Amino acid sequence: MKKLKSVLLLALTGILLACQSTSSMNEGQLLLTADFVDQQLRNAVEQYQVMAKRLPPQVLPKTYYKEQDSLATSSTRWWTSGFYPGTLLYLYEYSGDSTLAVAAKQKLQLLEREKDNRSTHDLGFMLYCSFGNANRIMPDSNYRTVMLQGAESLISRYKDAVEAIRSWDHHTDQWQFPVIIDNMMNLEFLNWASRESGDSKFANIAKIHANTTLKNHFREDYSSYHVVDYDSITGAVRHRHTAQGARHETAWARGQAWGLYGYVMMFRDTQDSIYLNQAVNIANYILNHPNLPKDGVPYWDFDADDIPDAKRDASAAAIIASALLELQIYVDGEQQNQYLRAAENMLTNLSSDVYKAKKGSNGGFILMHSVGHLLANSEVDVPLTYADYYYVEALMRYRELLK
């Protein structure tokens, strides 16, 4: 039964989302209504139409600063560059509004150059969330070519001695071969590349990297470090750090979200139960944590010193909610119920006036109150493109459950 559910869920998950019913559950077991979900998606369409009108043509959005009524933008080389066109494409898929597709295609033309970028591990975020959605919704041979070249660029950062893909190239005085938990999110791109090309090398590297991360990134309670630094010659672990969290031994919220989503995805793509077990353990750590607020929107770090006054991170909640909506398909009974209820709680609260912006405000972003890098005082308590992306993805996944 679980294998059947896994096959069916391919329509629900990430870039593989398609228009078919995928849940074995009756609609009566779902607490959110179709009207509720449609309303949130309609609001999202309206907001992204606002953003599309004010965004300069040669840049991508990063965040918005209310005090200056100013959009902060980036070039295509910034790691979040794929999320805005990816969200436009999800919303085009939902609404059929061709202006969203036109806006997305214009940004894809800018992004195409990143297919040859070998200086970053974030090509999954940059290319798969954008071109992957485009190719799924409106297939084009050029989209496929761009992604396959991008996958080649990504695996150029893999090293056999470490059995992982290198994340950062900076701070070489501090790290030799740093690997961050975020990198789990880019493995979906490699799994796709193997399925599409017939060359197993991409998926093999994805699995080896996932296994190395599973072995070295997690504590006994299944919380995750942010960074593991490896000896580039021997592959031995040199340091375990949490660069964007409160302290090295704390649980940075978005890092926990990346790990959860990544291992759910790896189970879907490989059917290897070791990844399902890891995802379940991470989910249980998050949902049973005494510092998880009742509304399901985590503090920026589960162990932040100023809880309950610590900043919330809507981006972490959106990523977790989307992951839980997939994970609940792979489990049964009370476990399934727990994950579904938690995702519904997160989506309900993210859709409230506390976290969701009013029409025309927030620079066109959908969600408020995310945290990028608090310790660096960068993007603190602001909207972020990846918060919007995974929020919309979660709504689209829930919409399929309702069919």
XYZ file of C-alpha atoms in Angstrom, residues 65-383:
319
model
C 11.882 46.862 3.029
C 8.690 48.544 4.171
C 10.355 51.631 5.644
C 11.821 52.611 2.270
C 9.054 50.993 0.190
C 11.926 49.326 -1.615
C 12.418 45.966 -3.288
C 15.824 44.413 -2.651
C 16.899 42.581 -5.795
C 19.685 40.349 -7.065
C 21.365 39.183 -10.209
C 20.823 35.647 -11.446
C 23.910 34.467 -9.543
C 22.238 34.855 -6.147
C 21.016 31.555 -4.697
C 17.343 32.585 -4.532
C 17.107 33.660 -8.179
C 14.945 30.705 -9.249
C 12.183 31.077 -6.698
C 10.391 34.094 -8.181
C 9.921 32.607 -11.671
C 9.088 29.273 -10.049
C 6.305 30.862 -8.017
C 4.996 32.711 -11.067
C 4.793 29.369 -12.872
C 2.934 27.648 -10.020
C 0.466 30.537 -10.004
C 0.129 30.402 -13.793
C -0.584 26.692 -13.508
C -3.304 27.461 -10.967
C -4.900 30.471 -12.623
C -4.206 30.172 -16.335
C -3.275 33.866 -16.318
C -0.889 34.198 -19.254
C 0.666 37.406 -17.902
C 2.278 35.319 -15.164
C 3.783 32.951 -17.725
C 5.117 35.884 -19.750
C 6.744 37.385 -16.653
C 8.265 34.011 -15.757
C 9.669 33.449 -19.256
C 11.353 36.846 -19.193
C 13.212 35.865 -16.027
C 14.076 32.440 -17.440
C 15.913 34.178 -20.273
C 18.094 35.868 -17.662
C 18.592 32.688 -15.634
C 19.710 30.510 -18.532
C 23.304 31.700 -18.146
C 23.542 29.957 -14.769
C 23.594 26.541 -16.436
C 27.370 26.952 -16.719
C 27.890 28.209 -13.165
C 30.219 25.803 -11.349
C 30.824 28.104 -8.399
C 27.631 27.256 -6.497
C 25.830 24.238 -5.075
C 22.462 26.015 -5.363
C 21.715 25.168 -8.985
C 18.728 23.082 -7.942
C 17.126 26.121 -6.356
C 18.186 28.340 -9.246
C 17.362 26.116 -12.227
C 15.084 23.290 -11.118
C 12.570 25.446 -9.243
C 12.374 27.687 -12.308
C 13.119 25.758 -15.515
C 11.845 22.557 -13.921
C 8.424 24.044 -13.328
C 8.463 25.602 -16.800
C 9.356 22.309 -18.479
C 6.687 20.449 -16.544
C 3.925 22.923 -17.350
C 4.916 23.919 -20.899
C 7.610 21.475 -22.116
C 10.373 22.908 -24.253
C 13.515 21.188 -25.489
C 15.592 24.224 -24.547
C 14.438 24.013 -20.938
C 15.583 20.405 -20.859
C 18.955 21.315 -22.362
C 19.499 24.103 -19.846
C 18.731 21.821 -16.915
C 20.906 18.939 -18.073
C 23.848 21.303 -18.531
C 23.118 22.757 -15.102
C 23.165 19.281 -13.582
C 26.614 18.706 -15.112
C 27.764 21.955 -13.537
C 26.400 20.894 -10.153
C 28.138 17.512 -10.069
C 31.443 19.185 -10.915
C 31.439 20.158 -7.214
C 31.319 16.531 -6.073
C 34.494 14.987 -4.635
C 34.970 11.240 -4.252
C 37.252 11.574 -1.221
C 34.517 13.382 0.719
C 31.546 11.648 -0.900
C 29.670 14.929 -1.027
C 29.016 18.016 -3.134
C 30.890 21.059 -1.894
C 28.666 23.911 -0.747
C 30.582 27.153 -0.163
C 33.825 28.366 -1.693
C 34.229 31.290 0.709
C 35.972 31.472 4.097
C 38.733 29.103 3.042
C 40.638 30.145 6.154
C 37.852 28.546 8.220
C 36.631 25.590 6.149
C 38.275 23.131 3.744
C 35.236 21.427 2.226
C 32.025 22.784 3.786
C 28.729 20.989 3.188
C 25.503 22.604 4.399
C 22.181 20.929 5.116
C 20.567 23.182 2.481
C 22.383 21.133 -0.163
C 19.883 18.305 0.331
C 17.388 20.425 -1.592
C 19.514 20.415 -4.751
C 19.585 16.617 -5.030
C 16.118 16.507 -6.582
C 17.631 18.232 -9.607
C 20.176 15.422 -9.981
C 17.562 12.694 -9.605
C 15.564 14.331 -12.382
C 18.663 14.541 -14.578
C 19.240 10.782 -14.325
C 15.619 9.986 -15.141
C 15.643 12.385 -18.075
C 19.049 11.546 -19.533
C 19.229 7.859 -18.676
C 22.654 8.457 -17.116
C 22.746 7.120 -13.567
C 25.738 9.247 -12.513
C 23.583 12.142 -11.335
C 21.327 10.039 -9.103
C 24.289 8.056 -7.805
C 25.962 11.244 -6.623
C 22.700 12.440 -5.088
C 22.365 9.242 -3.086
C 25.990 9.238 -1.926
C 25.682 12.864 -0.825
C 22.422 12.133 1.012
C 24.045 9.190 2.814
C 27.079 11.260 3.844
C 24.794 14.005 5.161
C 22.669 11.481 7.028
C 25.781 10.051 8.660
C 27.425 13.303 9.713
C 24.939 16.168 9.931
C 22.527 14.852 12.542
C 22.652 14.691 16.317
C 21.187 11.831 18.348
C 17.866 13.661 18.639
C 17.728 14.073 14.811
C 18.297 17.806 14.878
C 20.794 18.964 12.287
C 23.931 21.029 12.223
C 24.034 23.655 9.502
C 27.607 23.091 8.269
C 29.866 20.047 8.355
C 33.416 20.782 7.229
C 35.389 17.880 5.781
C 39.078 17.328 5.227
C 39.337 17.688 1.464
C 41.979 14.946 1.209
C 40.800 12.281 3.671
C 37.101 13.089 3.894
C 37.247 13.144 7.710
C 34.938 15.511 9.580
C 36.859 18.574 10.791
C 34.101 20.729 12.308
C 30.351 20.763 12.856
C 28.955 24.291 12.885
C 25.643 26.110 12.775
C 26.713 29.243 10.935
C 23.277 30.864 10.695
C 21.864 29.606 13.975
C 22.099 30.942 17.509
C 25.076 28.723 18.411
C 26.839 25.714 16.924
C 24.800 23.241 18.996
C 21.391 24.834 18.406
C 18.697 23.828 15.922
C 18.452 26.543 13.275
C 14.843 26.325 12.111
C 15.285 26.607 8.373
C 18.052 24.030 8.508
C 15.676 21.547 10.110
C 13.161 22.338 7.368
C 15.695 21.734 4.576
C 16.636 18.385 6.090
C 13.032 17.250 6.406
C 12.097 18.226 2.871
C 15.296 16.743 1.442
C 14.859 13.294 2.938
C 11.162 13.116 2.081
C 12.150 13.865 -1.511
C 14.943 11.283 -1.471
C 12.518 8.605 -0.343
C 10.124 9.519 -3.125
C 12.868 9.326 -5.750
C 14.614 6.165 -4.505
C 12.038 4.261 -2.424
C 14.878 3.577 0.042
C 13.320 3.258 3.499
C 16.398 4.717 5.193
C 15.334 8.107 3.857
C 11.735 7.692 4.978
C 12.910 6.771 8.469
C 15.142 9.834 8.558
C 12.320 12.098 7.403
C 9.978 10.697 10.044
C 12.565 11.229 12.767
C 13.203 14.821 11.674
C 9.466 15.535 11.496
C 8.968 14.129 14.982
C 11.823 16.248 16.314
C 10.262 19.397 14.864
C 6.646 18.727 15.795
C 7.383 17.503 19.311
C 9.852 20.249 20.158
C 8.742 22.120 23.312
C 9.675 25.430 21.686
C 7.501 24.979 18.597
C 4.769 27.637 18.930
C 1.134 26.573 18.835
C 0.618 28.214 15.458
C 3.323 25.975 13.968
C 5.513 28.846 12.766
C 8.948 28.239 14.310
C 11.201 30.723 15.974
C 14.205 31.394 13.725
C 16.157 28.967 15.941
C 14.474 26.374 18.133
C 16.988 27.230 20.878
C 17.106 31.015 20.486
C 17.973 32.792 23.703
C 15.028 35.224 23.672
C 12.128 32.795 23.224
C 9.184 33.634 23.366
C 10.236 37.036 21.995
C 12.496 35.591 19.285
C 11.713 36.314 15.639
C 9.520 33.838 13.817
C 10.496 32.340 10.473
C 7.570 31.961 8.102
C 9.915 30.496 5.468
C 10.718 27.547 7.729
C 7.014 26.935 8.332
C 6.234 27.011 4.603
C 8.993 24.506 3.795
C 7.945 22.213 6.653
C 4.258 22.369 5.691
C 5.010 21.434 2.093
C 7.240 18.557 3.206
C 4.676 17.248 5.693
C 1.957 17.188 3.038
C 4.145 14.798 1.080
C 5.368 12.807 4.076
C 1.849 12.089 5.339
C 1.147 10.128 2.153
C 3.959 7.697 2.936
C 2.804 6.787 6.450
C -0.386 5.469 8.014
C -2.671 5.871 10.982
C -1.921 8.361 13.737
C 1.385 9.328 12.167
C -0.359 10.341 8.972
C -2.961 12.262 10.943
C -0.310 14.092 12.974
C 1.607 15.273 9.924
C -1.517 16.337 8.056
C -2.922 18.250 11.040
C 0.410 19.982 11.571
C 0.614 21.069 7.929
C -2.975 22.326 8.041
C -2.219 24.305 11.187
C 0.820 25.913 9.567
C -1.042 26.778 6.367
C -4.004 28.186 8.284
C -1.801 30.474 10.339
C 0.465 31.478 7.465
C -2.722 32.487 5.643
C -3.888 34.709 8.486
C -3.382 38.469 8.747
C -0.501 37.785 11.136
C 1.716 36.392 8.378
C 0.010 37.069 5.031
C 0.225 40.551 3.558
C -2.785 42.594 2.517
C -3.372 43.047 -1.199
C -1.012 45.570 -2.726
C 1.265 45.766 0.289
C 4.579 44.077 1.149
C 6.113 44.945 -2.217
C 4.004 42.213 -3.820
C 5.387 39.442 -1.612
C 2.797 37.093 -0.123
C 4.179 36.295 3.320
C 5.689 38.514 6.000
C 7.964 37.672 8.945
C 10.738 35.466 7.613
C 14.366 35.432 8.726
C 17.329 35.094 6.391
C 20.525 35.406 8.456
C 19.789 36.955 11.830
C 23.329 36.873 13.198
C 24.503 38.912 10.218
C 21.499 41.236 10.566
C 20.569 40.265 7.022
C 16.926 39.888 5.959
C 15.451 39.829 9.461
C 11.644 39.864 9.863
C 11.016 40.485 6.173
C 9.355 38.732 3.214
